Short mmCIF file of N, CA, C and O in Angstrom, two decimals:
data_model
loop_
_atom_site.label_atom_id
_atom_site.label_comp_id
_atom_site.label_asym_id
_atom_site.label_seq_id
_atom_site.Cartn_x
_atom_site.Cartn_y
_atom_site.Cartn_z
N MET A 1235 97.18 174.61 130.25
CA MET A 1235 97.33 173.21 129.98
C MET A 1235 98.76 172.95 129.54
O MET A 1235 99.25 173.49 128.56
N LYS A 1236 99.43 172.10 130.29
CA LYS A 1236 100.82 171.79 130.00
C LYS A 1236 100.89 170.45 129.26
O LYS A 1236 100.32 169.46 129.69
N SER A 1237 101.60 170.47 128.16
CA SER A 1237 101.75 169.25 127.37
C SER A 1237 103.06 168.57 127.73
O SER A 1237 104.11 169.21 127.81
N ASN A 1238 102.99 167.28 127.96
CA ASN A 1238 104.19 166.50 128.27
C ASN A 1238 104.79 165.85 127.04
O ASN A 1238 105.70 165.05 127.16
N ARG A 1239 104.25 166.21 125.89
CA ARG A 1239 104.77 165.61 124.66
C ARG A 1239 106.14 166.20 124.34
O ARG A 1239 106.39 167.38 124.54
N PRO A 1240 107.04 165.36 123.82
CA PRO A 1240 108.37 165.89 123.45
C PRO A 1240 108.26 166.81 122.23
O PRO A 1240 107.41 166.62 121.36
N VAL A 1241 109.10 167.81 122.20
CA VAL A 1241 109.14 168.73 121.08
C VAL A 1241 110.44 168.51 120.33
O VAL A 1241 111.52 168.59 120.90
N ASN A 1242 110.33 168.20 119.06
CA ASN A 1242 111.50 167.97 118.23
C ASN A 1242 111.55 169.08 117.18
O ASN A 1242 110.80 169.08 116.22
N LEU A 1243 112.46 170.01 117.35
CA LEU A 1243 112.57 171.11 116.41
C LEU A 1243 113.71 170.92 115.42
O LEU A 1243 113.92 171.76 114.56
N ASP A 1244 114.44 169.83 115.52
CA ASP A 1244 115.56 169.57 114.62
C ASP A 1244 115.06 168.74 113.44
O ASP A 1244 114.86 167.54 113.55
N LEU A 1245 114.84 169.40 112.29
CA LEU A 1245 114.28 168.71 111.13
C LEU A 1245 115.23 167.67 110.55
O LEU A 1245 114.80 166.77 109.83
N SER A 1246 116.52 167.78 110.86
CA SER A 1246 117.47 166.80 110.31
C SER A 1246 117.31 165.43 110.96
O SER A 1246 117.81 164.43 110.43
N THR A 1247 116.63 165.35 112.09
CA THR A 1247 116.44 164.05 112.76
C THR A 1247 115.13 163.38 112.36
O THR A 1247 114.90 162.24 112.72
N ILE A 1248 114.29 164.08 111.61
CA ILE A 1248 113.01 163.51 111.21
C ILE A 1248 113.20 162.72 109.92
O ILE A 1248 113.81 163.21 108.97
N LYS A 1249 112.70 161.51 109.88
CA LYS A 1249 112.80 160.68 108.67
C LYS A 1249 111.48 160.81 107.91
O LYS A 1249 110.46 160.31 108.35
N PHE A 1250 111.55 161.51 106.77
CA PHE A 1250 110.37 161.69 105.95
C PHE A 1250 110.12 160.46 105.09
O PHE A 1250 111.08 159.86 104.57
N PRO A 1251 108.87 160.06 104.87
CA PRO A 1251 108.60 158.97 103.93
C PRO A 1251 108.91 159.43 102.50
O PRO A 1251 108.96 160.63 102.21
N LEU A 1252 109.12 158.48 101.63
CA LEU A 1252 109.50 158.79 100.25
C LEU A 1252 108.44 159.62 99.54
O LEU A 1252 108.77 160.52 98.77
N SER A 1253 107.18 159.38 99.82
CA SER A 1253 106.13 160.16 99.18
C SER A 1253 106.18 161.63 99.64
O SER A 1253 105.88 162.54 98.85
N ALA A 1254 106.58 161.88 100.88
CA ALA A 1254 106.72 163.26 101.36
C ALA A 1254 107.91 163.93 100.67
O ALA A 1254 107.82 165.10 100.26
N LEU A 1255 109.00 163.20 100.49
CA LEU A 1255 110.15 163.75 99.78
C LEU A 1255 109.81 164.05 98.32
O LEU A 1255 110.25 165.06 97.77
N ALA A 1256 109.00 163.19 97.71
CA ALA A 1256 108.57 163.43 96.33
C ALA A 1256 107.72 164.69 96.25
O ALA A 1256 107.86 165.49 95.31
N SER A 1257 106.87 164.91 97.21
CA SER A 1257 106.03 166.09 97.23
C SER A 1257 106.85 167.36 97.46
O SER A 1257 106.65 168.39 96.81
N ILE A 1258 107.80 167.28 98.38
CA ILE A 1258 108.65 168.43 98.67
C ILE A 1258 109.51 168.78 97.45
O ILE A 1258 109.63 169.95 97.08
N THR A 1259 110.11 167.78 96.82
CA THR A 1259 110.94 168.05 95.65
C THR A 1259 110.10 168.52 94.46
O THR A 1259 110.61 169.26 93.61
N HIS A 1260 108.84 168.13 94.41
CA HIS A 1260 107.94 168.64 93.36
C HIS A 1260 107.78 170.15 93.53
O HIS A 1260 107.83 170.91 92.56
N ARG A 1261 107.61 170.60 94.75
CA ARG A 1261 107.47 172.04 95.02
C ARG A 1261 108.79 172.76 94.72
O ARG A 1261 108.80 173.85 94.15
N ILE A 1262 109.91 172.15 95.10
CA ILE A 1262 111.22 172.76 94.84
C ILE A 1262 111.47 172.88 93.35
O ILE A 1262 111.97 173.91 92.87
N SER A 1263 111.11 171.85 92.59
CA SER A 1263 111.31 171.92 91.14
C SER A 1263 110.44 173.01 90.52
O SER A 1263 110.84 173.67 89.55
N GLY A 1264 109.26 173.24 91.08
CA GLY A 1264 108.42 174.34 90.61
C GLY A 1264 109.06 175.69 90.85
O GLY A 1264 109.01 176.58 90.00
N VAL A 1265 109.69 175.86 92.01
CA VAL A 1265 110.39 177.12 92.31
C VAL A 1265 111.58 177.30 91.38
O VAL A 1265 111.83 178.39 90.86
N ILE A 1266 112.32 176.21 91.13
CA ILE A 1266 113.46 176.28 90.21
C ILE A 1266 112.99 176.70 88.82
O ILE A 1266 113.61 177.54 88.16
N LEU A 1267 111.89 176.13 88.37
CA LEU A 1267 111.35 176.50 87.05
C LEU A 1267 110.92 177.96 87.03
O LEU A 1267 111.16 178.67 86.04
N PHE A 1268 110.28 178.42 88.08
CA PHE A 1268 109.82 179.81 88.14
C PHE A 1268 111.00 180.77 88.08
O PHE A 1268 110.98 181.74 87.32
N VAL A 1269 112.04 180.52 88.87
CA VAL A 1269 113.21 181.39 88.87
C VAL A 1269 113.98 181.25 87.56
O VAL A 1269 114.45 182.24 87.00
N GLY A 1270 114.08 180.04 87.05
CA GLY A 1270 114.81 179.80 85.81
C GLY A 1270 114.16 180.45 84.60
O GLY A 1270 114.83 180.73 83.60
N LEU A 1271 112.88 180.69 84.69
CA LEU A 1271 112.20 181.35 83.56
C LEU A 1271 112.73 182.75 83.32
O LEU A 1271 112.69 183.24 82.18
N ILE A 1272 113.26 183.40 84.34
CA ILE A 1272 113.86 184.72 84.17
C ILE A 1272 115.00 184.62 83.15
O ILE A 1272 115.07 185.41 82.21
N PHE A 1273 115.87 183.63 83.32
CA PHE A 1273 116.99 183.47 82.40
C PHE A 1273 116.53 182.99 81.03
O PHE A 1273 117.06 183.44 80.00
N MET A 1274 115.54 182.12 81.01
CA MET A 1274 115.06 181.62 79.72
C MET A 1274 114.38 182.72 78.91
O MET A 1274 114.59 182.83 77.69
N PHE A 1275 113.57 183.56 79.57
CA PHE A 1275 112.92 184.67 78.86
C PHE A 1275 113.96 185.68 78.37
O PHE A 1275 113.83 186.24 77.29
N TRP A 1276 114.99 185.91 79.19
CA TRP A 1276 116.05 186.84 78.77
C TRP A 1276 116.75 186.30 77.52
O TRP A 1276 116.98 187.04 76.56
N ALA A 1277 117.11 185.01 77.55
CA ALA A 1277 117.79 184.41 76.39
C ALA A 1277 116.87 184.43 75.16
O ALA A 1277 117.32 184.70 74.04
N PHE A 1278 115.60 184.18 75.37
CA PHE A 1278 114.64 184.20 74.27
C PHE A 1278 114.53 185.60 73.70
O PHE A 1278 114.52 185.78 72.47
N ASP A 1279 114.47 186.60 74.56
CA ASP A 1279 114.38 187.99 74.11
C ASP A 1279 115.61 188.40 73.32
O ASP A 1279 115.50 189.00 72.25
N VAL A 1280 116.78 188.07 73.83
CA VAL A 1280 118.03 188.42 73.13
C VAL A 1280 118.11 187.69 71.80
O VAL A 1280 118.51 188.27 70.78
N SER A 1281 117.72 186.43 71.78
CA SER A 1281 117.83 185.65 70.54
C SER A 1281 116.88 186.15 69.47
O SER A 1281 117.15 186.00 68.27
N LEU A 1282 115.77 186.76 69.85
CA LEU A 1282 114.82 187.28 68.88
C LEU A 1282 115.07 188.74 68.50
O LEU A 1282 114.44 189.26 67.58
N SER A 1283 116.00 189.39 69.21
CA SER A 1283 116.22 190.82 68.95
C SER A 1283 116.90 191.07 67.61
O SER A 1283 116.59 192.04 66.93
N SER A 1284 117.82 190.19 67.22
CA SER A 1284 118.55 190.37 65.95
C SER A 1284 119.29 189.08 65.63
O SER A 1284 119.44 188.21 66.49
N PRO A 1285 119.78 188.96 64.41
CA PRO A 1285 120.61 187.79 64.08
C PRO A 1285 121.87 187.71 64.95
O PRO A 1285 122.29 186.61 65.32
N ASP A 1286 122.44 188.86 65.29
CA ASP A 1286 123.62 188.85 66.16
C ASP A 1286 123.26 188.38 67.57
O ASP A 1286 124.03 187.68 68.22
N GLY A 1287 122.07 188.78 68.05
CA GLY A 1287 121.62 188.33 69.36
C GLY A 1287 121.42 186.82 69.39
O GLY A 1287 121.76 186.15 70.36
N PHE A 1288 120.85 186.28 68.30
CA PHE A 1288 120.67 184.83 68.20
C PHE A 1288 122.02 184.12 68.24
O PHE A 1288 122.18 183.13 68.96
N GLU A 1289 122.98 184.63 67.48
CA GLU A 1289 124.32 184.02 67.47
C GLU A 1289 124.99 184.12 68.84
O GLU A 1289 125.70 183.20 69.26
N SER A 1290 124.73 185.23 69.54
CA SER A 1290 125.29 185.41 70.88
C SER A 1290 124.75 184.36 71.85
O SER A 1290 125.51 183.74 72.60
N VAL A 1291 123.45 184.16 71.83
CA VAL A 1291 122.84 183.15 72.71
C VAL A 1291 123.31 181.76 72.31
O VAL A 1291 123.65 180.93 73.16
N LYS A 1292 123.36 181.51 71.02
CA LYS A 1292 123.81 180.20 70.53
C LYS A 1292 125.25 179.92 70.96
O LYS A 1292 125.56 178.82 71.45
N THR A 1293 126.13 180.90 70.82
CA THR A 1293 127.52 180.75 71.22
C THR A 1293 127.64 180.54 72.72
O THR A 1293 128.41 179.71 73.19
N THR A 1294 126.84 181.30 73.48
CA THR A 1294 126.87 181.15 74.94
C THR A 1294 126.45 179.76 75.35
O THR A 1294 127.09 179.13 76.21
N LEU A 1295 125.39 179.24 74.75
CA LEU A 1295 124.93 177.90 75.11
C LEU A 1295 125.88 176.80 74.63
O LEU A 1295 125.90 175.71 75.20
N GLN A 1296 126.68 177.08 73.62
CA GLN A 1296 127.63 176.08 73.13
C GLN A 1296 128.94 176.09 73.91
O GLN A 1296 129.56 175.04 74.08
N ASP A 1297 129.35 177.27 74.39
CA ASP A 1297 130.70 177.39 74.95
C ASP A 1297 130.76 177.60 76.46
O ASP A 1297 131.77 177.33 77.07
N ASN A 1298 129.71 178.10 77.08
CA ASN A 1298 129.74 178.47 78.48
C ASN A 1298 129.21 177.32 79.34
O ASN A 1298 128.04 176.91 79.22
N PHE A 1299 130.06 176.83 80.25
CA PHE A 1299 129.66 175.72 81.13
C PHE A 1299 128.49 176.10 82.01
O PHE A 1299 127.56 175.30 82.21
N LEU A 1300 128.51 177.32 82.56
CA LEU A 1300 127.43 177.75 83.46
C LEU A 1300 126.09 177.80 82.72
O LEU A 1300 125.06 177.38 83.27
N ALA A 1301 126.10 178.28 81.49
CA ALA A 1301 124.86 178.34 80.71
C ALA A 1301 124.34 176.92 80.43
O ALA A 1301 123.13 176.68 80.51
N LYS A 1302 125.24 176.01 80.12
CA LYS A 1302 124.83 174.62 79.90
C LYS A 1302 124.28 174.01 81.18
O LYS A 1302 123.30 173.26 81.15
N PHE A 1303 124.91 174.33 82.30
CA PHE A 1303 124.46 173.79 83.58
C PHE A 1303 123.07 174.31 83.93
O PHE A 1303 122.22 173.56 84.40
N VAL A 1304 122.83 175.61 83.69
CA VAL A 1304 121.50 176.19 83.95
C VAL A 1304 120.47 175.53 83.04
O VAL A 1304 119.37 175.18 83.49
N LEU A 1305 120.80 175.35 81.78
CA LEU A 1305 119.89 174.70 80.84
C LEU A 1305 119.60 173.27 81.28
O LEU A 1305 118.44 172.83 81.28
N TRP A 1306 120.65 172.54 81.68
CA TRP A 1306 120.45 171.17 82.15
C TRP A 1306 119.59 171.16 83.41
O TRP A 1306 118.70 170.31 83.56
N GLY A 1307 119.82 172.10 84.32
CA GLY A 1307 119.02 172.18 85.54
C GLY A 1307 117.56 172.47 85.24
O GLY A 1307 116.66 171.89 85.84
N MET A 1308 117.33 173.35 84.28
CA MET A 1308 115.95 173.66 83.89
C MET A 1308 115.26 172.43 83.28
O MET A 1308 114.11 172.14 83.58
N LEU A 1309 115.97 171.75 82.40
CA LEU A 1309 115.39 170.56 81.77
C LEU A 1309 115.13 169.46 82.80
O LEU A 1309 114.10 168.77 82.75
N THR A 1310 116.05 169.30 83.74
CA THR A 1310 115.89 168.29 84.79
C THR A 1310 114.70 168.64 85.69
O THR A 1310 113.88 167.77 86.01
N ALA A 1311 114.62 169.90 86.08
CA ALA A 1311 113.50 170.33 86.92
C ALA A 1311 112.17 170.18 86.18
O ALA A 1311 111.17 169.75 86.76
N LEU A 1312 112.17 170.52 84.89
CA LEU A 1312 110.94 170.38 84.10
C LEU A 1312 110.52 168.91 83.99
O LEU A 1312 109.34 168.58 84.16
N GLY A 1313 111.47 168.04 83.73
CA GLY A 1313 111.16 166.62 83.64
C GLY A 1313 110.60 166.07 84.93
O GLY A 1313 109.58 165.37 84.96
N TYR A 1314 111.27 166.40 86.05
CA TYR A 1314 110.79 165.91 87.34
C TYR A 1314 109.43 166.50 87.68
O TYR A 1314 108.54 165.79 88.15
N HIS A 1315 109.26 167.80 87.43
CA HIS A 1315 108.00 168.46 87.77
C HIS A 1315 106.85 167.85 86.97
O HIS A 1315 105.76 167.65 87.52
N CYS A 1316 107.09 167.54 85.71
CA CYS A 1316 106.04 166.92 84.89
C CYS A 1316 105.71 165.52 85.40
O CYS A 1316 104.53 165.15 85.52
N LEU A 1317 106.72 164.73 85.70
CA LEU A 1317 106.48 163.37 86.20
C LEU A 1317 105.73 163.39 87.54
O LEU A 1317 104.78 162.63 87.73
N ALA A 1318 106.17 164.25 88.45
CA ALA A 1318 105.49 164.33 89.75
C ALA A 1318 104.08 164.88 89.59
O ALA A 1318 103.17 164.47 90.32
N GLY A 1319 103.89 165.78 88.64
CA GLY A 1319 102.55 166.30 88.38
C GLY A 1319 101.62 165.22 87.87
O GLY A 1319 100.45 165.14 88.28
N VAL A 1320 102.13 164.36 86.99
CA VAL A 1320 101.32 163.23 86.49
C VAL A 1320 100.98 162.29 87.65
O VAL A 1320 99.86 161.79 87.74
N LYS A 1321 101.95 162.08 88.55
CA LYS A 1321 101.68 161.23 89.73
C LYS A 1321 100.56 161.83 90.57
O LYS A 1321 99.65 161.13 91.01
N HIS A 1322 100.58 163.15 90.75
CA HIS A 1322 99.53 163.80 91.54
C HIS A 1322 98.18 163.72 90.83
O HIS A 1322 97.15 163.54 91.48
N ILE A 1323 98.18 163.86 89.51
CA ILE A 1323 96.92 163.73 88.76
C ILE A 1323 96.36 162.32 88.89
O ILE A 1323 95.16 162.13 89.09
N ILE A 1324 97.22 161.32 88.80
CA ILE A 1324 96.78 159.93 88.96
C ILE A 1324 96.19 159.73 90.35
O ILE A 1324 95.14 159.10 90.52
N MET A 1325 96.83 160.31 91.35
CA MET A 1325 96.32 160.18 92.71
C MET A 1325 95.01 160.94 92.89
O MET A 1325 94.19 160.57 93.73
N ASP A 1326 94.78 162.00 92.13
CA ASP A 1326 93.50 162.72 92.18
C ASP A 1326 92.35 161.85 91.70
O ASP A 1326 91.19 162.08 92.07
N PHE A 1327 92.65 160.85 90.88
CA PHE A 1327 91.62 159.91 90.42
C PHE A 1327 91.49 158.71 91.36
O PHE A 1327 90.95 157.67 90.98
N ASP A 1328 92.01 158.84 92.58
CA ASP A 1328 91.96 157.80 93.62
C ASP A 1328 92.72 156.53 93.24
O ASP A 1328 92.35 155.42 93.65
N ILE A 1329 93.76 156.68 92.47
CA ILE A 1329 94.61 155.54 92.11
C ILE A 1329 95.91 155.70 92.88
O ILE A 1329 96.60 156.71 92.77
N GLY A 1330 96.27 154.70 93.64
CA GLY A 1330 97.53 154.70 94.36
C GLY A 1330 97.57 155.64 95.55
O GLY A 1330 98.63 156.19 95.85
N VAL A 1331 96.46 155.82 96.23
CA VAL A 1331 96.44 156.75 97.36
C VAL A 1331 96.82 156.10 98.69
O VAL A 1331 97.03 156.81 99.67
N ASN A 1332 96.93 154.78 98.72
CA ASN A 1332 97.35 154.17 99.98
C ASN A 1332 98.87 154.26 100.11
O ASN A 1332 99.58 154.63 99.18
N LEU A 1333 99.37 153.93 101.28
CA LEU A 1333 100.79 154.12 101.58
C LEU A 1333 101.70 153.32 100.67
O LEU A 1333 102.69 153.84 100.16
N GLU A 1334 101.38 152.07 100.45
CA GLU A 1334 102.24 151.20 99.65
C GLU A 1334 102.32 151.66 98.20
O GLU A 1334 103.40 151.77 97.62
N ASN A 1335 101.18 151.96 97.60
CA ASN A 1335 101.18 152.41 96.22
C ASN A 1335 101.79 153.80 96.07
O ASN A 1335 102.45 154.09 95.07
N GLY A 1336 101.58 154.67 97.05
CA GLY A 1336 102.20 155.99 97.02
C GLY A 1336 103.71 155.90 97.06
O GLY A 1336 104.41 156.64 96.36
N HIS A 1337 104.22 154.98 97.86
CA HIS A 1337 105.67 154.76 97.94
C HIS A 1337 106.20 154.24 96.60
O HIS A 1337 107.23 154.71 96.11
N THR A 1338 105.50 153.28 96.02
CA THR A 1338 105.92 152.71 94.73
C THR A 1338 105.89 153.76 93.63
O THR A 1338 106.82 153.86 92.82
N MET A 1339 104.83 154.57 93.59
CA MET A 1339 104.73 155.61 92.57
C MET A 1339 105.83 156.66 92.74
O MET A 1339 106.39 157.16 91.76
N SER A 1340 106.19 156.97 93.97
CA SER A 1340 107.28 157.92 94.22
C SER A 1340 108.61 157.34 93.75
O SER A 1340 109.44 158.06 93.18
N GLN A 1341 108.82 156.05 93.98
CA GLN A 1341 110.04 155.41 93.49
C GLN A 1341 110.11 155.49 91.97
O GLN A 1341 111.18 155.79 91.41
N VAL A 1342 109.00 155.22 91.30
CA VAL A 1342 108.97 155.27 89.84
C VAL A 1342 109.27 156.68 89.35
O VAL A 1342 110.03 156.87 88.39
N VAL A 1343 108.71 157.69 90.01
CA VAL A 1343 108.95 159.08 89.62
C VAL A 1343 110.43 159.42 89.76
O VAL A 1343 111.03 160.00 88.85
N PHE A 1344 111.05 159.03 90.87
CA PHE A 1344 112.47 159.33 91.07
C PHE A 1344 113.35 158.61 90.05
O PHE A 1344 114.31 159.18 89.53
N ILE A 1345 113.03 157.37 89.75
CA ILE A 1345 113.83 156.61 88.78
C ILE A 1345 113.69 157.21 87.39
O ILE A 1345 114.69 157.43 86.69
N LEU A 1346 112.46 157.50 86.98
CA LEU A 1346 112.25 158.09 85.65
C LEU A 1346 112.87 159.49 85.57
O LEU A 1346 113.42 159.87 84.52
N ALA A 1347 112.81 160.24 86.65
CA ALA A 1347 113.42 161.57 86.66
C ALA A 1347 114.94 161.48 86.54
O ALA A 1347 115.56 162.31 85.85
N ALA A 1348 115.53 160.48 87.17
CA ALA A 1348 116.98 160.29 87.04
C ALA A 1348 117.35 159.94 85.59
O ALA A 1348 118.34 160.45 85.06
N VAL A 1349 116.54 159.10 84.96
CA VAL A 1349 116.78 158.75 83.56
C VAL A 1349 116.65 159.99 82.68
O VAL A 1349 117.50 160.24 81.80
N LEU A 1350 115.62 160.79 82.92
CA LEU A 1350 115.45 162.03 82.14
C LEU A 1350 116.59 163.01 82.38
O LEU A 1350 117.02 163.70 81.46
N ALA A 1351 117.09 163.08 83.61
CA ALA A 1351 118.22 163.97 83.91
C ALA A 1351 119.47 163.55 83.15
O ALA A 1351 120.19 164.40 82.60
N VAL A 1352 119.70 162.26 83.08
CA VAL A 1352 120.86 161.75 82.33
C VAL A 1352 120.69 162.05 80.84
O VAL A 1352 121.62 162.51 80.17
N LEU A 1353 119.49 161.79 80.32
CA LEU A 1353 119.24 162.07 78.91
C LEU A 1353 119.38 163.56 78.59
O LEU A 1353 119.93 163.94 77.55
N ALA A 1354 118.90 164.40 79.50
CA ALA A 1354 119.04 165.85 79.30
C ALA A 1354 120.52 166.24 79.33
O ALA A 1354 120.97 167.08 78.54
N GLY A 1355 121.29 165.63 80.22
CA GLY A 1355 122.72 165.91 80.28
C GLY A 1355 123.44 165.48 79.02
O GLY A 1355 124.31 166.20 78.51
N VAL A 1356 123.07 164.34 78.48
CA VAL A 1356 123.67 163.89 77.22
C VAL A 1356 123.31 164.84 76.09
O VAL A 1356 124.15 165.19 75.25
N TRP A 1357 122.07 165.30 76.07
CA TRP A 1357 121.62 166.21 75.01
C TRP A 1357 122.30 167.58 75.11
O TRP A 1357 122.70 168.15 74.11
N VAL A 1358 122.45 168.11 76.34
CA VAL A 1358 123.04 169.44 76.52
C VAL A 1358 124.54 169.40 76.27
O VAL A 1358 125.09 170.30 75.64
N TRP A 1359 125.22 168.38 76.79
CA TRP A 1359 126.66 168.32 76.62
C TRP A 1359 127.00 167.43 75.45
O TRP A 1359 127.97 167.32 74.90
#
């Protein structure tokens, strides 16, 4: 059976709806949190090992741009992941499952996540 349907393998030409982008970024933020936990557990372990270890982690987080950036990224991913998770829980209760409401809820999640990212940046820096 030969299909005459066109095949589009270039994902950059596909326009995803906002709710699909919200779902994809929710999964990405989960992966970021999972990988970032390696660094957070390491810092937690070092900070609890001794008073010098605590001072070392504290100094690193105060003076190192990369450490601040990782912390900001973790906080931003956590904020977005929580907001998108709440959106999914609301949708599990059959609220906002149609296209229009799903789009609106995704917009709200992105806006609130941007606000949380800015607040996390102000807090970290």
